[in-house]
mmCIF file of C-alpha atoms and ligand atoms in Angstrom:
data_model
loop_
_atom_site.group_PDB
_atom_site.id
_atom_site.type_symbol
_atom_site.label_atom_id
_atom_site.label_comp_id
_atom_site.label_asym_id
_atom_site.label_seq_id
_atom_site.Cartn_x
_atom_site.Cartn_y
_atom_site.Cartn_z
ATOM 1 C CA MET K 1 83.339 -31.303 -91.993
ATOM 2 C CA THR K 2 80.211 -31.955 -90.557
ATOM 3 C CA ALA K 3 77.942 -28.973 -88.312
ATOM 4 C CA ILE K 4 79.189 -29.801 -84.633
ATOM 5 C CA ALA K 5 76.505 -28.561 -82.205
ATOM 6 C CA GLU K 6 78.063 -26.689 -80.101
ATOM 7 C CA THR K 7 77.490 -28.939 -76.444
ATOM 8 C CA THR K 8 77.168 -32.321 -77.564
ATOM 9 C CA VAL K 9 75.876 -33.687 -74.164
ATOM 10 C CA LEU K 10 76.538 -37.884 -73.690
ATOM 11 C CA SER K 11 76.040 -39.754 -70.849
ATOM 12 C CA GLY K 12 75.755 -44.247 -70.147
ATOM 13 C CA ILE K 13 73.926 -46.172 -68.676
ATOM 14 C CA ARG K 14 75.119 -49.551 -67.562
ATOM 15 C CA ALA K 15 72.650 -52.727 -68.091
ATOM 16 C CA THR K 16 72.454 -54.069 -65.016
ATOM 17 C CA GLY K 17 68.691 -54.693 -64.334
ATOM 18 C CA ARG K 18 65.723 -52.476 -64.734
ATOM 19 C CA LEU K 19 65.263 -48.859 -64.205
ATOM 20 C CA HIS K 20 64.473 -47.841 -60.925
ATOM 21 C CA PHE K 21 63.374 -44.636 -59.200
ATOM 22 C CA GLY K 22 66.632 -43.118 -58.744
ATOM 23 C CA ASN K 23 67.716 -43.224 -61.957
ATOM 24 C CA PHE K 24 63.890 -41.849 -63.313
ATOM 25 C CA MET K 25 64.352 -38.362 -61.307
ATOM 26 C CA GLY K 26 68.616 -38.328 -60.619
ATOM 27 C CA ALA K 27 69.776 -39.221 -64.380
ATOM 28 C CA VAL K 28 66.870 -39.709 -67.092
ATOM 29 C CA ARG K 29 64.088 -36.615 -66.022
ATOM 30 C CA HIS K 30 67.991 -34.699 -66.764
ATOM 31 C CA PHE K 31 68.488 -36.517 -70.470
ATOM 32 C CA VAL K 32 64.966 -34.848 -71.607
ATOM 33 C CA THR K 33 65.410 -31.744 -70.367
ATOM 34 C CA HIS K 34 68.745 -31.469 -72.446
ATOM 35 C CA GLN K 35 66.932 -33.037 -75.436
ATOM 36 C CA GLN K 36 64.932 -29.662 -75.631
ATOM 37 C CA HIS K 37 68.150 -27.081 -75.492
ATOM 38 C CA GLY K 38 69.310 -28.118 -79.335
ATOM 39 C CA ASN K 39 71.998 -29.892 -78.323
ATOM 40 C CA ARG K 40 73.502 -32.663 -79.591
ATOM 41 C CA CYS K 41 72.570 -34.909 -77.299
ATOM 42 C CA MET K 42 73.837 -38.887 -77.454
ATOM 43 C CA TYR K 43 72.514 -41.364 -75.117
ATOM 44 C CA PHE K 44 73.843 -44.600 -74.805
ATOM 45 C CA ILE K 45 72.878 -48.072 -73.138
ATOM 46 C CA ALA K 46 76.634 -49.497 -71.691
ATOM 47 C CA ASP K 47 76.518 -52.861 -72.886
ATOM 48 C CA LEU K 48 80.300 -53.591 -72.376
ATOM 49 C CA HIS K 49 80.391 -52.019 -68.933
ATOM 50 C CA THR K 50 77.681 -54.343 -68.108
ATOM 51 C CA LEU K 51 79.949 -57.584 -68.612
ATOM 52 C CA THR K 52 82.254 -56.601 -65.651
ATOM 53 C CA THR K 53 79.344 -57.397 -63.391
ATOM 54 C CA LEU K 54 76.382 -59.392 -65.268
ATOM 55 C CA ARG K 55 77.166 -62.470 -66.857
ATOM 56 C CA ASP K 56 73.308 -64.148 -67.359
ATOM 57 C CA PRO K 57 73.754 -63.337 -71.311
ATOM 58 C CA GLU K 58 70.274 -63.403 -72.011
ATOM 59 C CA GLU K 59 69.640 -60.856 -69.146
ATOM 60 C CA LEU K 60 71.797 -58.371 -70.343
ATOM 61 C CA ARG K 61 69.786 -58.519 -73.683
ATOM 62 C CA GLY K 62 66.645 -58.100 -71.989
ATOM 63 C CA ASN K 63 67.745 -55.524 -70.009
ATOM 64 C CA VAL K 64 69.022 -53.504 -73.183
ATOM 65 C CA ILE K 65 65.674 -53.298 -74.737
ATOM 66 C CA GLU K 66 63.724 -52.784 -71.675
ATOM 67 C CA ILE K 67 65.870 -49.791 -70.622
ATOM 68 C CA VAL K 68 65.360 -48.333 -74.346
ATOM 69 C CA LYS K 69 61.551 -48.710 -73.512
ATOM 70 C CA ASP K 70 61.758 -46.961 -70.432
ATOM 71 C CA TYR K 71 64.117 -43.392 -71.972
ATOM 72 C CA LEU K 72 61.637 -43.983 -74.739
ATOM 73 C CA ALA K 73 58.674 -44.007 -71.991
ATOM 74 C CA ALA K 74 60.367 -41.027 -70.214
ATOM 75 C CA GLY K 75 60.518 -38.611 -72.901
ATOM 76 C CA LEU K 76 63.819 -39.402 -75.411
ATOM 77 C CA ASN K 77 62.827 -38.990 -78.403
ATOM 78 C CA PRO K 78 64.716 -40.717 -81.422
ATOM 79 C CA ASN K 79 64.949 -38.316 -83.595
ATOM 80 C CA ASP K 80 66.123 -35.663 -81.290
ATOM 81 C CA SER K 81 68.958 -38.047 -79.605
ATOM 82 C CA ILE K 82 70.931 -40.536 -80.329
ATOM 83 C CA ILE K 83 70.196 -43.394 -78.381
ATOM 84 C CA TYR K 84 72.960 -46.491 -79.234
ATOM 85 C CA ALA K 85 74.306 -49.781 -77.377
ATOM 86 C CA GLN K 86 77.728 -48.738 -76.848
ATOM 87 C CA SER K 87 78.908 -52.530 -77.895
ATOM 88 C CA SER K 88 77.301 -51.432 -81.208
ATOM 89 C CA ILE K 89 80.018 -49.205 -82.241
ATOM 90 C CA PRO K 90 83.298 -51.568 -82.233
ATOM 91 C CA GLU K 91 85.642 -48.137 -82.858
ATOM 92 C CA ILE K 92 84.321 -47.491 -79.173
ATOM 93 C CA SER K 93 86.392 -50.697 -78.308
ATOM 94 C CA GLU K 94 89.504 -49.974 -80.130
ATOM 95 C CA LEU K 95 89.387 -46.173 -79.038
ATOM 96 C CA SER K 96 89.288 -48.276 -75.336
ATOM 97 C CA LEU K 97 92.550 -49.868 -77.226
ATOM 98 C CA LEU K 98 94.525 -47.267 -78.682
ATOM 99 C CA LEU K 99 93.888 -44.831 -75.329
ATOM 100 C CA SER K 100 95.325 -47.904 -72.933
ATOM 101 C CA MET K 101 98.558 -47.369 -74.674
ATOM 102 C CA ILE K 102 99.195 -44.349 -73.445
ATOM 103 C CA GLN K 103 97.610 -44.753 -69.922
ATOM 104 C CA PRO K 104 99.246 -45.217 -66.802
ATOM 105 C CA LEU K 105 97.991 -48.226 -64.610
ATOM 106 C CA GLY K 106 98.469 -46.404 -62.036
ATOM 107 C CA GLU K 107 96.130 -43.653 -61.950
ATOM 108 C CA LEU K 108 93.819 -46.088 -62.933
ATOM 109 C CA GLU K 109 94.243 -48.390 -59.121
ATOM 110 C CA ARG K 110 94.133 -45.329 -57.402
ATOM 111 C CA ILE K 111 90.912 -44.196 -58.694
ATOM 112 C CA PRO K 112 87.761 -44.366 -55.870
ATOM 113 C CA THR K 113 85.526 -46.185 -57.730
ATOM 114 C CA PHE K 114 87.800 -48.775 -58.759
ATOM 115 C CA LYS K 115 88.897 -49.349 -55.469
ATOM 116 C CA ASP K 116 85.402 -49.667 -54.803
ATOM 117 C CA LEU K 117 84.650 -52.055 -57.384
ATOM 118 C CA VAL K 118 87.977 -54.268 -56.449
ATOM 119 C CA ARG K 119 85.909 -54.292 -52.538
ATOM 120 C CA LYS K 120 82.834 -55.563 -54.167
ATOM 121 C CA ASN K 121 84.132 -58.763 -56.647
ATOM 122 C CA SER K 122 87.455 -58.905 -54.947
ATOM 123 C CA ASP K 123 86.973 -62.845 -56.103
ATOM 124 C CA ASN K 124 87.101 -62.014 -59.356
ATOM 125 C CA VAL K 125 89.727 -58.839 -60.485
ATOM 126 C CA THR K 126 89.008 -58.601 -64.856
ATOM 127 C CA LEU K 127 91.192 -57.011 -66.932
ATOM 128 C CA GLY K 128 88.127 -55.273 -67.906
ATOM 129 C CA LEU K 129 87.470 -54.465 -64.337
ATOM 130 C CA VAL K 130 91.045 -52.909 -64.358
ATOM 131 C CA SER K 131 90.405 -50.863 -67.770
ATOM 132 C CA TYR K 132 86.893 -49.776 -67.230
ATOM 133 C CA PRO K 133 87.303 -46.096 -66.920
ATOM 134 C CA VAL K 134 89.922 -45.984 -70.166
ATOM 135 C CA LEU K 135 86.782 -47.772 -72.240
ATOM 136 C CA MET K 136 84.236 -44.964 -69.979
ATOM 137 C CA ALA K 137 87.027 -42.220 -71.676
ATOM 138 C CA ALA K 138 86.167 -43.900 -74.701
ATOM 139 C CA ASP K 139 82.728 -43.190 -74.324
ATOM 140 C CA ILE K 140 82.859 -39.656 -73.827
ATOM 141 C CA LEU K 141 85.527 -38.923 -76.125
ATOM 142 C CA GLY K 142 85.172 -41.079 -79.218
ATOM 143 C CA PRO K 143 81.911 -38.480 -79.987
ATOM 144 C CA GLN K 144 84.086 -35.302 -78.268
ATOM 145 C CA ALA K 145 80.991 -34.772 -75.935
ATOM 146 C CA THR K 146 81.539 -30.775 -73.850
ATOM 147 C CA LEU K 147 79.119 -31.870 -70.978
ATOM 148 C CA VAL K 148 78.541 -35.642 -69.273
ATOM 149 C CA PRO K 149 76.038 -35.480 -66.511
ATOM 150 C CA VAL K 150 77.020 -38.081 -64.528
ATOM 151 C CA GLY K 151 76.139 -38.942 -60.807
ATOM 152 C CA GLU K 152 78.534 -38.273 -58.190
ATOM 153 C CA ASP K 153 79.967 -41.919 -57.751
ATOM 154 C CA GLN K 154 81.324 -41.195 -61.564
ATOM 155 C CA ILE K 155 82.996 -37.616 -61.343
ATOM 156 C CA PRO K 156 86.358 -39.653 -61.014
ATOM 157 C CA ASN K 157 86.193 -41.158 -64.100
ATOM 158 C CA VAL K 158 85.045 -37.858 -66.034
ATOM 159 C CA GLU K 159 88.327 -36.496 -64.244
ATOM 160 C CA LEU K 160 90.493 -39.479 -65.747
ATOM 161 C CA ALA K 161 88.593 -38.769 -69.453
ATOM 162 C CA ARG K 162 89.815 -35.514 -68.962
ATOM 163 C CA ASN K 163 93.463 -36.376 -67.651
ATOM 164 C CA MET K 164 93.476 -38.369 -70.850
ATOM 165 C CA ALA K 165 92.319 -35.904 -73.360
ATOM 166 C CA ARG K 166 94.811 -33.825 -71.709
ATOM 167 C CA ARG K 167 97.685 -36.073 -72.431
ATOM 168 C CA PHE K 168 96.409 -36.966 -75.543
ATOM 169 C CA ASN K 169 96.042 -33.651 -77.074
ATOM 170 C CA ASP K 170 99.195 -32.939 -75.785
ATOM 171 C CA ARG K 171 101.127 -35.189 -77.003
ATOM 172 C CA PHE K 172 99.431 -35.678 -80.323
ATOM 173 C CA GLY K 173 97.887 -32.114 -80.868
ATOM 174 C CA THR K 174 94.517 -31.161 -80.681
ATOM 175 C CA THR K 175 92.409 -33.804 -81.054
ATOM 176 C CA PHE K 176 89.645 -34.309 -78.277
ATOM 177 C CA ALA K 177 86.992 -31.675 -77.231
ATOM 178 C CA MET K 178 87.271 -31.385 -73.274
ATOM 179 C CA PRO K 179 85.098 -32.646 -71.103
ATOM 180 C CA GLU K 180 83.402 -30.854 -68.501
ATOM 181 C CA THR K 181 81.141 -32.930 -66.075
ATOM 182 C CA LEU K 182 77.199 -31.885 -65.242
ATOM 183 C CA LYS K 183 77.106 -32.588 -61.729
ATOM 184 C CA GLU K 184 72.970 -32.439 -61.408
ATOM 185 C CA MET K 185 72.303 -35.221 -60.809
ATOM 186 C CA ILE K 186 70.615 -35.818 -57.502
ATOM 187 C CA LYS K 187 71.351 -38.850 -55.334
ATOM 188 C CA VAL K 188 67.311 -40.160 -54.633
ATOM 189 C CA PRO K 189 67.519 -41.943 -51.468
ATOM 190 C CA GLY K 190 65.826 -45.584 -51.556
ATOM 191 C CA LEU K 191 63.882 -47.021 -48.541
ATOM 192 C CA ASP K 192 66.635 -47.575 -46.600
ATOM 193 C CA GLY K 193 68.015 -44.506 -46.536
ATOM 194 C CA GLU K 194 70.737 -45.241 -48.513
ATOM 195 C CA LYS K 195 71.056 -43.788 -51.810
ATOM 196 C CA MET K 196 68.618 -45.802 -54.147
ATOM 197 C CA GLY K 197 70.110 -48.663 -56.090
ATOM 198 C CA LYS K 198 73.000 -48.866 -54.397
ATOM 199 C CA SER K 199 73.247 -50.878 -51.306
ATOM 200 C CA GLU K 200 73.054 -54.207 -51.500
ATOM 201 C CA ALA K 201 69.464 -54.083 -49.506
ATOM 202 C CA ASP K 202 66.506 -54.233 -51.656
ATOM 203 C CA ASN K 203 65.620 -50.208 -51.525
ATOM 204 C CA ALA K 204 64.928 -49.488 -54.876
ATOM 205 C CA ILE K 205 61.767 -48.723 -56.223
ATOM 206 C CA ASP K 206 60.749 -49.973 -60.071
ATOM 207 C CA ILE K 207 59.097 -47.281 -62.218
ATOM 208 C CA ASN K 208 56.872 -49.783 -63.682
ATOM 209 C CA ALA K 209 55.719 -51.249 -60.093
ATOM 210 C CA PRO K 210 52.168 -50.365 -60.188
ATOM 211 C CA ILE K 211 51.633 -47.722 -57.914
ATOM 212 C CA ASP K 212 49.361 -49.883 -55.651
ATOM 213 C CA VAL K 213 53.095 -51.749 -54.669
ATOM 214 C CA ILE K 214 55.423 -49.207 -54.224
ATOM 215 C CA ARG K 215 52.680 -47.741 -51.299
ATOM 216 C CA LYS K 216 52.816 -51.110 -49.509
ATOM 217 C CA ARG K 217 56.248 -51.344 -49.700
ATOM 218 C CA TYR K 218 56.979 -47.806 -48.253
ATOM 219 C CA LEU K 219 54.480 -48.407 -45.757
ATOM 220 C CA ALA K 220 56.298 -51.668 -44.764
ATOM 221 C CA ARG K 221 59.874 -51.045 -45.262
ATOM 222 C CA GLY K 222 60.598 -46.955 -45.750
ATOM 223 C CA ILE K 223 63.006 -45.435 -42.957
ATOM 224 C CA THR K 224 61.218 -42.335 -40.603
ATOM 225 C CA ASP K 225 61.990 -41.302 -37.765
ATOM 226 C CA PRO K 226 63.301 -44.147 -35.578
ATOM 227 C CA GLN K 227 63.285 -42.191 -32.176
ATOM 228 C CA ARG K 228 59.564 -41.671 -33.206
ATOM 229 C CA MET K 229 57.617 -43.991 -31.378
ATOM 230 C CA ARG K 230 53.997 -42.625 -31.440
ATOM 231 C CA THR K 231 52.207 -40.239 -33.815
ATOM 232 C CA SER K 232 51.862 -37.748 -30.765
ATOM 233 C CA ASP K 233 55.188 -37.079 -30.698
ATOM 234 C CA PRO K 234 57.462 -34.461 -33.082
ATOM 235 C CA GLY K 235 59.867 -36.287 -35.300
ATOM 236 C CA ASP K 236 62.374 -35.022 -36.996
ATOM 237 C CA PRO K 237 62.399 -34.687 -40.661
ATOM 238 C CA TYR K 238 65.822 -33.124 -41.320
ATOM 239 C CA ASN K 239 68.338 -35.279 -39.474
ATOM 240 C CA ARG K 240 66.397 -38.906 -38.479
ATOM 241 C CA CYS K 241 64.131 -39.439 -40.953
ATOM 242 C CA ARG K 242 66.683 -41.038 -43.827
ATOM 243 C CA SER K 243 64.021 -42.159 -46.440
ATOM 244 C CA VAL K 244 60.593 -40.846 -46.024
ATOM 245 C CA TYR K 245 61.526 -36.916 -45.786
ATOM 246 C CA PRO K 246 64.269 -36.603 -48.349
ATOM 247 C CA LEU K 247 62.407 -37.929 -51.169
ATOM 248 C CA HIS K 248 59.635 -35.743 -49.982
ATOM 249 C CA GLU K 249 61.866 -32.318 -49.943
ATOM 250 C CA LEU K 250 62.620 -34.104 -53.740
ATOM 251 C CA ILE K 251 59.880 -34.704 -55.780
ATOM 252 C CA THR K 252 57.077 -33.091 -53.577
ATOM 253 C CA PRO K 253 55.479 -29.781 -55.038
ATOM 254 C CA GLY K 254 52.734 -27.136 -54.670
ATOM 255 C CA GLU K 255 49.903 -26.631 -51.188
ATOM 256 C CA ALA K 256 51.042 -29.566 -49.565
ATOM 257 C CA ASP K 257 54.996 -29.521 -50.178
ATOM 258 C CA SER K 258 57.605 -30.961 -48.348
ATOM 259 C CA ARG K 259 58.231 -28.052 -45.851
ATOM 260 C CA THR K 260 54.551 -27.898 -44.701
ATOM 261 C CA ILE K 261 55.151 -32.232 -43.785
ATOM 262 C CA ALA K 262 58.488 -31.093 -41.756
ATOM 263 C CA LYS K 263 56.589 -28.640 -40.171
ATOM 264 C CA GLU K 264 53.408 -30.995 -39.994
ATOM 265 C CA CYS K 265 56.183 -33.713 -38.249
ATOM 266 C CA LEU K 266 57.587 -31.683 -36.268
ATOM 267 C CA ALA K 267 54.176 -30.567 -34.450
ATOM 268 C CA ALA K 268 53.516 -33.937 -33.993
ATOM 269 C CA SER K 269 50.300 -33.526 -36.554
ATOM 270 C CA ILE K 270 50.660 -35.388 -39.528
ATOM 271 C CA GLY K 271 51.052 -39.552 -38.757
ATOM 272 C CA CYS K 272 54.376 -41.304 -40.290
ATOM 273 C CA VAL K 273 51.546 -43.717 -42.775
ATOM 274 C CA GLU K 274 50.161 -40.535 -43.656
ATOM 275 C CA CYS K 275 53.160 -38.786 -44.673
ATOM 276 C CA LYS K 276 54.348 -42.008 -46.512
ATOM 277 C CA LYS K 277 50.514 -41.871 -48.213
ATOM 278 C CA ARG K 278 51.655 -38.267 -49.247
ATOM 279 C CA LEU K 279 54.867 -39.508 -50.693
ATOM 280 C CA VAL K 280 53.794 -42.197 -52.579
ATOM 281 C CA ASP K 281 51.170 -39.616 -54.117
ATOM 282 C CA SER K 282 53.903 -37.455 -55.132
ATOM 283 C CA ILE K 283 55.374 -40.270 -57.141
ATOM 284 C CA ALA K 284 52.144 -41.384 -58.194
ATOM 285 C CA ALA K 285 51.730 -37.378 -59.699
ATOM 286 C CA ILE K 286 55.574 -38.308 -61.397
ATOM 287 C CA LEU K 287 55.552 -42.248 -63.005
ATOM 288 C CA GLU K 288 52.154 -42.208 -63.586
ATOM 289 C CA PRO K 289 51.740 -40.659 -67.017
ATOM 290 C CA PHE K 290 55.390 -42.399 -67.703
ATOM 291 C CA GLN K 291 53.654 -45.866 -67.137
ATOM 292 C CA GLU K 292 50.769 -44.987 -69.774
ATOM 293 C CA ARG K 293 53.290 -44.483 -72.073
ATOM 294 C CA ARG K 294 55.277 -47.384 -71.337
ATOM 295 C CA ALA K 295 52.868 -49.531 -71.346
ATOM 296 C CA ALA K 296 51.928 -48.717 -74.669
ATOM 297 C CA LEU K 297 55.454 -50.120 -75.787
ATOM 298 C CA THR K 298 55.700 -53.375 -73.592
ATOM 299 C CA LYS K 299 55.106 -55.235 -77.255
ATOM 300 C CA LYS K 300 57.531 -53.140 -78.949
ATOM 301 C CA ASP K 301 61.146 -54.660 -78.982
ATOM 302 C CA ASP K 302 61.755 -54.471 -82.637
ATOM 303 C CA TYR K 303 60.656 -50.910 -82.196
ATOM 304 C CA ALA K 304 63.013 -50.878 -79.449
ATOM 305 C CA ARG K 305 65.668 -52.453 -81.703
ATOM 306 C CA GLU K 306 64.999 -50.265 -84.758
ATOM 307 C CA VAL K 307 66.014 -46.923 -82.584
ATOM 308 C CA LEU K 308 69.324 -48.498 -81.171
ATOM 309 C CA HIS K 309 69.457 -49.462 -84.720
ATOM 310 C CA GLU K 310 69.128 -46.181 -86.269
ATOM 311 C CA GLY K 311 70.941 -44.061 -83.163
ATOM 312 C CA GLY K 312 74.516 -47.043 -83.684
ATOM 313 C CA LYS K 313 74.111 -45.514 -87.076
ATOM 314 C CA ARG K 314 74.502 -41.954 -86.250
ATOM 315 C CA ALA K 315 76.902 -42.499 -83.679
ATOM 316 C CA ARG K 316 79.421 -44.242 -85.377
ATOM 317 C CA ARG K 317 79.703 -42.068 -87.968
ATOM 318 C CA ILE K 318 80.391 -39.215 -85.182
ATOM 319 C CA ILE K 319 82.688 -41.812 -83.506
ATOM 320 C CA ALA K 320 84.859 -43.395 -86.115
ATOM 321 C CA GLU K 321 85.896 -39.641 -87.569
ATOM 322 C CA THR K 322 87.319 -39.316 -84.361
ATOM 323 C CA VAL K 323 88.737 -42.581 -84.537
ATOM 324 C CA GLU K 324 90.494 -42.053 -87.818
ATOM 325 C CA LYS K 325 92.354 -39.250 -86.773
ATOM 326 C CA VAL K 326 93.141 -41.019 -83.161
ATOM 327 C CA ARG K 327 94.727 -44.302 -85.411
ATOM 328 C CA GLU K 328 96.742 -41.608 -88.010
ATOM 329 C CA LYS K 329 98.098 -39.586 -85.184
ATOM 330 C CA MET K 330 99.274 -43.052 -83.517
ATOM 331 C CA GLY K 331 100.925 -44.037 -86.478
ATOM 332 C CA ILE K 332 98.379 -46.786 -87.554
ATOM 333 C CA ILE K 333 97.197 -47.106 -90.737
ATOM 334 C CA VAL K 334 94.683 -49.266 -91.917
ATOM 335 C CA TYR K 335 95.972 -51.508 -94.691
HETATM 336 N N1 LIG N 1 80.625 -46.387 -65.481
HETATM 337 C C1 LIG N 1 78.621 -45.204 -65.448
HETATM 338 C C2 LIG N 1 77.889 -46.059 -64.403
HETATM 339 O O1 LIG N 1 78.100 -46.994 -64.077
HETATM 340 C C3 LIG N 1 78.150 -45.622 -66.938
HETATM 341 C C4 LIG N 1 79.091 -45.223 -67.856
HETATM 342 C C5 LIG N 1 79.597 -45.491 -68.972
HETATM 343 C C6 LIG N 1 79.263 -43.633 -68.174
HETATM 344 N N2 LIG N 1 80.307 -45.087 -69.518
HETATM 345 C C7 LIG N 1 79.747 -43.305 -69.317
HETATM 346 C C8 LIG N 1 78.537 -42.561 -68.346
HETATM 347 C C9 LIG N 1 80.082 -42.355 -70.044
HETATM 348 C C10 LIG N 1 78.758 -40.861 -68.419
HETATM 349 C C11 LIG N 1 79.951 -41.229 -69.883
HETATM 350 O O2 LIG N 1 77.176 -44.982 -64.498
HETATM 351 FE FE1 LIG N 2 59.351 -38.963 -42.096
HETATM 352 FE FE2 LIG N 2 57.528 -37.848 -42.102
HETATM 353 FE FE3 LIG N 2 57.284 -39.429 -40.112
HETATM 354 FE FE4 LIG N 2 57.894 -37.214 -40.045
HETATM 355 S S1 LIG N 2 56.207 -37.216 -40.328
HETATM 356 S S2 LIG N 2 59.311 -38.993 -39.654
HETATM 357 S S3 LIG N 2 59.100 -36.836 -42.200
HETATM 358 S S4 LIG N 2 57.626 -39.945 -42.513
#
């Protein structure tokens, strides 16, 4: 038996595109924090899940490597965290198949995320889309994860993984740890006020974009209080400013903190252009150190692949141990 850390933090990210500021603030930054508290941390790229919607092989391969570089530049340390690609561990797919044998279909069809995906892909509802949460349960239960930080939209999927663990443990004896959801992942507003990266509109801020480009995008497209016509009119930061102010609240610290900005907005002593500029200063304070480290990794694809390879070996040892038990309990023997 290998010693198991008390807490195993696990999370995955789909490789549908490059990371944006919402992923960075909402997820990756927390991944780094967990790494500092003596937890076993497992962070993977859910490349198989990505296949449910992305069908360009070249793009998928590229995204995986770029995301790993983003992870590293954000502060994930491959010695402290196990960083891997889901597809590199065949036992995850095997576990997904085994779990699917005891998973009622009706339960899957009732999950809100499923309904959402079906609506978005109504022309092509694949089996992979239906079994998406089963694969996700395998991601979580295979490494015996105890803490799963996810965004709000993924909570029903983790809930399903908990149901599956319970069902399996009841039927075959305790095998899986019970994963807890960690709802710490904040929702970052995009340029249009919708959740960043979610809306069909191009509302996200690329974490690798030059700060000047980000500034131009905010000045041109960042949603302010639409009823505030002139700078001399007071604005309503709390209810009507749906993009700029809510992001200030999340990221603008110190002297010119968000409360001061709200007061100035209510008193009409700050204009929206100035307010957006201050917001971009806050974004720059967070992204500049990241971008510096990230630039040093631009040509380090081989290193990123090496990180995935080493992480894959470590993850596989952990997951294979669980899957061996599952197989055996279900009556499957490797002849
Ligand atoms: N479905 C998640 C998302 O779209 C990504 C993911 C896949 C995941 N497997 C996971 C997250 C396991 C947490 C744990 O965001
Ligand atoms: Fe929003 Fe700032 Fe304009 Fe107020 S001043 S409406 S908070 S952008």
